[in-house]
Structure formats: C-alpha cells, structure tokens
Amino acid sequence: MKKLLITTCAVTLINFLPLSTEAATTSKKIDQTYTLVDTKNKKYTVSVRSTKASCHKATSNDSLWLKGKDELCTGKFTLYLNGKATNYSYNYTKDNPYVRAAHDFRTSAKLRNTTGLPNVFSLSTRETSSLISLKTYSIVDKKLVRHPASIFSYGMRPKMNKNLIQTPIYVNGGEKVGFIFHDFSLVKNKLVEKESHSYFSRSFNSKTYDKGLDEWEKYSASLNYFVK
C-alpha cells in the first residue's frame, strides 16, 4: 500500500503560517517574456518585469517541487503586453513571494495547451511548501485580461487542453483523504468551474485512495494526461 509523501494540505485554506527562508538574497532586474496566442492563433508577448526585485533560490524549506533555477522574489512586478505596461502591477512580500519559475510544465508561467491554442498566462504565489495560488490571464480582443479570482494547485501547475484547465489538489487532513481534480472552462475573460473528479476516502488503505493515487501519478507524468 502506497501513501503520497507530501506535505499536508486541505482544500479549505485556513491560517497557513509563512515559511521562513534563510537562503541568500540577490537584488536584480527581472524581465521574463513569454509568447501567448489567442483563440485565432495570433501571437502576443507577455512580460513580467521588476526594476529591482529581491530574490533567493528556492530550497526544500520553501517548496517541495520548485527546483533548479527557480526563485522566490519580493518587490513590485508589472505585466507588459507587446512591450507596453499594463495596469496589472503587484507588490510581493516575504510572506507572499512571487514564484519566478524557469523549468518544465510544472512551473512554467505559461500554461501550455496540448492543442496549441489559446494560452493562459499566470502569476504564481507560494501559499505553502506544496500549494500555489495562480492569478490567470488570457488575450481577449487584443488585450491582456485577468480572470476573476484565483485558482489553486498542489505540487504542480494546472494543465490545459483546448479550453479546459485541470487543477490537481491533494487532501491529507480532516475526515477524508484523497485527491480531487477540478475542471475549469475558459470562456473569454473568465474561468467557469465545471465538474470535479474526486477520490476521497476515510482511509489510506482503500481502493478509492489507490485509484486516486494512480490518477495522480499519471497526471504528474505527462502533459497530455487528463483525469476524466
């Protein structure tokens, strides 16, 4: 019988304490640029810029899944569309750092769509060592538009297929334990929550938990796998 060895988290987010970081910080100018496409496959560039950010390499004390060149940063960040500043500016603090990610689909700031279009861009904030919240955006009528509210993901970034975005959550607290995969449909400038695929049980030693763990491992292993 296998158990998922990751930090405890509940779907209801209540009073998470900020995690301390002791890694050395560096002051730097940040300019990350990504290419997005809209529903008509027209290309746009979205940039995340900060004239002076304070960053440190993420460690196991910060996150269980960030790695390599990934950093946590504080300071003021502004989004640019095709080189022009938008009205989207955010101040990140030590208790609420921006995730500056640099590697695969688990952390890329652009949600890669398995069909190629459209794309969703996101700014990620670390909530716990395994949970991230994401402010998401897409190109609507040639403008960068933020979707209302935020979505949450556990241990990896959500994935996209056509206009479907699927978000994984692991629950290891309360009366039940298990896995849930939330489906959202991208409709112009907002994400509409659709069905959820739940694998909850009162025990780790159950067929339901095992089935959820199997789906989690498949979801984690491939960009093209979606829970149905």
Short mmCIF file of C-alpha atoms in Angstrom, two decimals, residues 5-149:
data_model
loop_
_atom_site.label_atom_id
_atom_site.label_comp_id
_atom_site.label_asym_id
_atom_site.label_seq_id
_atom_site.Cartn_x
_atom_site.Cartn_y
_atom_site.Cartn_z
CA LEU A 5 4.59 11.51 0.85
CA ILE A 6 3.93 15.20 0.52
CA THR A 7 3.09 17.99 2.93
CA THR A 8 -0.37 18.02 4.49
CA CYS A 9 -2.87 20.37 2.86
CA ALA A 10 -6.62 20.81 2.93
CA VAL A 11 -8.88 22.22 0.24
CA THR A 12 -10.13 24.80 2.75
CA LEU A 13 -7.21 27.14 3.27
CA ILE A 14 -7.14 28.43 6.84
CA ASN A 15 -4.35 30.36 8.56
CA PHE A 16 -1.29 28.92 6.83
CA LEU A 17 1.82 30.23 8.52
CA PRO A 18 4.50 31.69 6.22
CA LEU A 19 7.55 29.52 5.79
CA SER A 20 10.87 31.05 6.77
CA THR A 21 13.68 31.23 4.25
CA GLU A 22 17.35 31.50 5.09
CA ALA A 23 18.84 31.42 1.62
CA ALA A 24 20.98 34.37 0.48
CA THR A 25 19.04 37.04 -1.40
CA THR A 26 20.13 38.90 -4.52
CA SER A 27 18.86 42.21 -5.85
CA LYS A 28 18.22 42.06 -9.58
CA LYS A 29 16.26 43.42 -12.52
CA ILE A 30 13.76 40.89 -13.87
CA ASP A 31 12.36 40.71 -17.38
CA GLN A 32 10.71 37.41 -18.28
CA THR A 33 8.94 37.26 -21.65
CA TYR A 34 6.54 34.59 -22.90
CA THR A 35 4.75 34.13 -26.21
CA LEU A 36 0.99 33.60 -25.99
CA VAL A 37 -1.64 33.06 -28.64
CA ASP A 38 -5.32 33.97 -28.66
CA THR A 39 -8.26 31.94 -29.98
CA LYS A 40 -7.32 32.94 -33.52
CA ASN A 41 -3.73 31.78 -33.05
CA LYS A 42 -2.40 35.34 -33.18
CA LYS A 43 0.84 35.74 -31.21
CA TYR A 44 1.45 38.20 -28.38
CA THR A 45 4.27 38.68 -25.89
CA VAL A 46 3.60 38.93 -22.17
CA SER A 47 6.44 40.09 -19.93
CA VAL A 48 6.89 40.05 -16.16
CA ARG A 49 9.15 42.93 -15.14
CA SER A 50 10.60 44.31 -11.95
CA THR A 51 13.21 47.07 -11.87
CA LYS A 52 14.54 45.89 -8.52
CA ALA A 53 13.48 42.57 -7.03
CA SER A 54 14.99 40.71 -4.11
CA CYS A 55 15.25 37.00 -4.93
CA HIS A 56 16.63 33.80 -3.48
CA LYS A 57 16.90 30.28 -4.84
CA ALA A 58 14.04 28.14 -3.59
CA THR A 59 15.03 25.45 -1.08
CA SER A 60 13.23 22.50 0.46
CA ASN A 61 12.18 24.86 3.25
CA ASP A 62 10.32 26.93 0.66
CA SER A 63 8.89 24.33 -1.65
CA LEU A 64 8.87 20.59 -2.28
CA TRP A 65 8.53 21.00 -6.03
CA LEU A 66 10.44 24.09 -7.16
CA LYS A 67 13.93 23.25 -8.37
CA GLY A 68 16.92 24.26 -10.42
CA LYS A 69 16.92 27.99 -11.16
CA ASP A 70 13.51 28.62 -9.61
CA GLU A 71 13.41 31.56 -7.22
CA LEU A 72 11.13 33.31 -4.77
CA CYS A 73 11.10 37.10 -5.16
CA THR A 74 9.80 40.18 -3.41
CA GLY A 75 9.22 43.66 -4.83
CA LYS A 76 6.96 45.36 -7.36
CA PHE A 77 6.15 43.42 -10.54
CA THR A 78 4.32 44.74 -13.61
CA LEU A 79 2.91 42.85 -16.61
CA TYR A 80 3.64 44.12 -20.12
CA LEU A 81 1.81 43.24 -23.33
CA ASN A 82 3.85 43.56 -26.53
CA GLY A 83 6.33 45.76 -24.67
CA LYS A 84 3.76 48.17 -23.21
CA ALA A 85 2.98 48.34 -19.50
CA THR A 86 -0.48 47.18 -18.45
CA ASN A 87 -2.40 48.20 -15.34
CA TYR A 88 -1.51 44.90 -13.70
CA SER A 89 1.10 45.64 -11.03
CA TYR A 90 1.62 43.71 -7.80
CA ASN A 91 3.74 44.09 -4.69
CA TYR A 92 5.14 40.81 -3.41
CA THR A 93 6.41 40.43 0.15
CA LYS A 94 8.47 37.92 2.11
CA ASP A 95 5.28 36.35 3.42
CA ASN A 96 3.71 36.35 -0.03
CA PRO A 97 6.55 35.88 -2.55
CA TYR A 98 6.29 35.67 -6.33
CA VAL A 99 7.36 32.32 -7.80
CA ARG A 100 9.91 33.03 -10.52
CA ALA A 101 10.00 29.68 -12.27
CA ALA A 102 12.27 28.56 -15.05
CA HIS A 103 11.66 24.92 -15.96
CA ASP A 104 9.08 22.38 -17.15
CA PHE A 105 5.28 22.38 -17.34
CA ARG A 106 5.02 22.05 -13.58
CA THR A 107 6.11 25.64 -13.13
CA SER A 108 6.22 27.46 -16.48
CA ALA A 109 4.37 30.78 -16.25
CA LYS A 110 2.55 29.91 -19.47
CA LEU A 111 0.05 27.07 -19.26
CA ARG A 112 0.95 25.01 -22.28
CA ASN A 113 -2.09 23.94 -24.27
CA THR A 114 -1.85 20.44 -25.73
CA THR A 115 -3.77 21.67 -28.78
CA GLY A 116 -1.58 24.76 -29.24
CA LEU A 117 -4.18 27.48 -28.63
CA PRO A 118 -5.28 29.52 -26.84
CA ASN A 119 -2.79 30.01 -23.99
CA VAL A 120 -3.25 31.12 -20.41
CA PHE A 121 -0.61 33.10 -18.54
CA SER A 122 -0.31 33.03 -14.77
CA LEU A 123 1.48 34.70 -11.89
CA SER A 124 2.14 32.24 -9.09
CA THR A 125 2.35 32.86 -5.36
CA ARG A 126 3.59 30.30 -2.88
CA GLU A 127 0.97 29.53 -0.20
CA THR A 128 2.69 26.56 1.46
CA SER A 129 5.62 24.32 0.50
CA SER A 130 3.31 22.40 -1.84
CA LEU A 131 0.42 24.73 -2.63
CA ILE A 132 0.44 27.63 -5.10
CA SER A 133 -2.23 30.17 -5.98
CA LEU A 134 -2.40 31.45 -9.53
CA LYS A 135 -3.65 34.74 -10.95
CA THR A 136 -4.54 33.81 -14.54
CA TYR A 137 -4.85 35.87 -17.71
CA SER A 138 -5.63 35.40 -21.38
CA ILE A 139 -5.71 37.53 -24.52
CA VAL A 140 -9.21 38.86 -25.21
CA ASP A 141 -9.87 41.33 -28.04
CA LYS A 142 -6.14 42.09 -28.29
CA LYS A 143 -5.89 42.92 -24.58
CA LEU A 144 -4.44 41.09 -21.61
CA VAL A 145 -7.38 40.29 -19.34
CA ARG A 146 -7.21 38.85 -15.85
CA HIS A 147 -9.70 36.15 -14.92
CA PRO A 148 -11.72 36.85 -11.75
CA ALA A 149 -10.50 35.22 -8.52
#
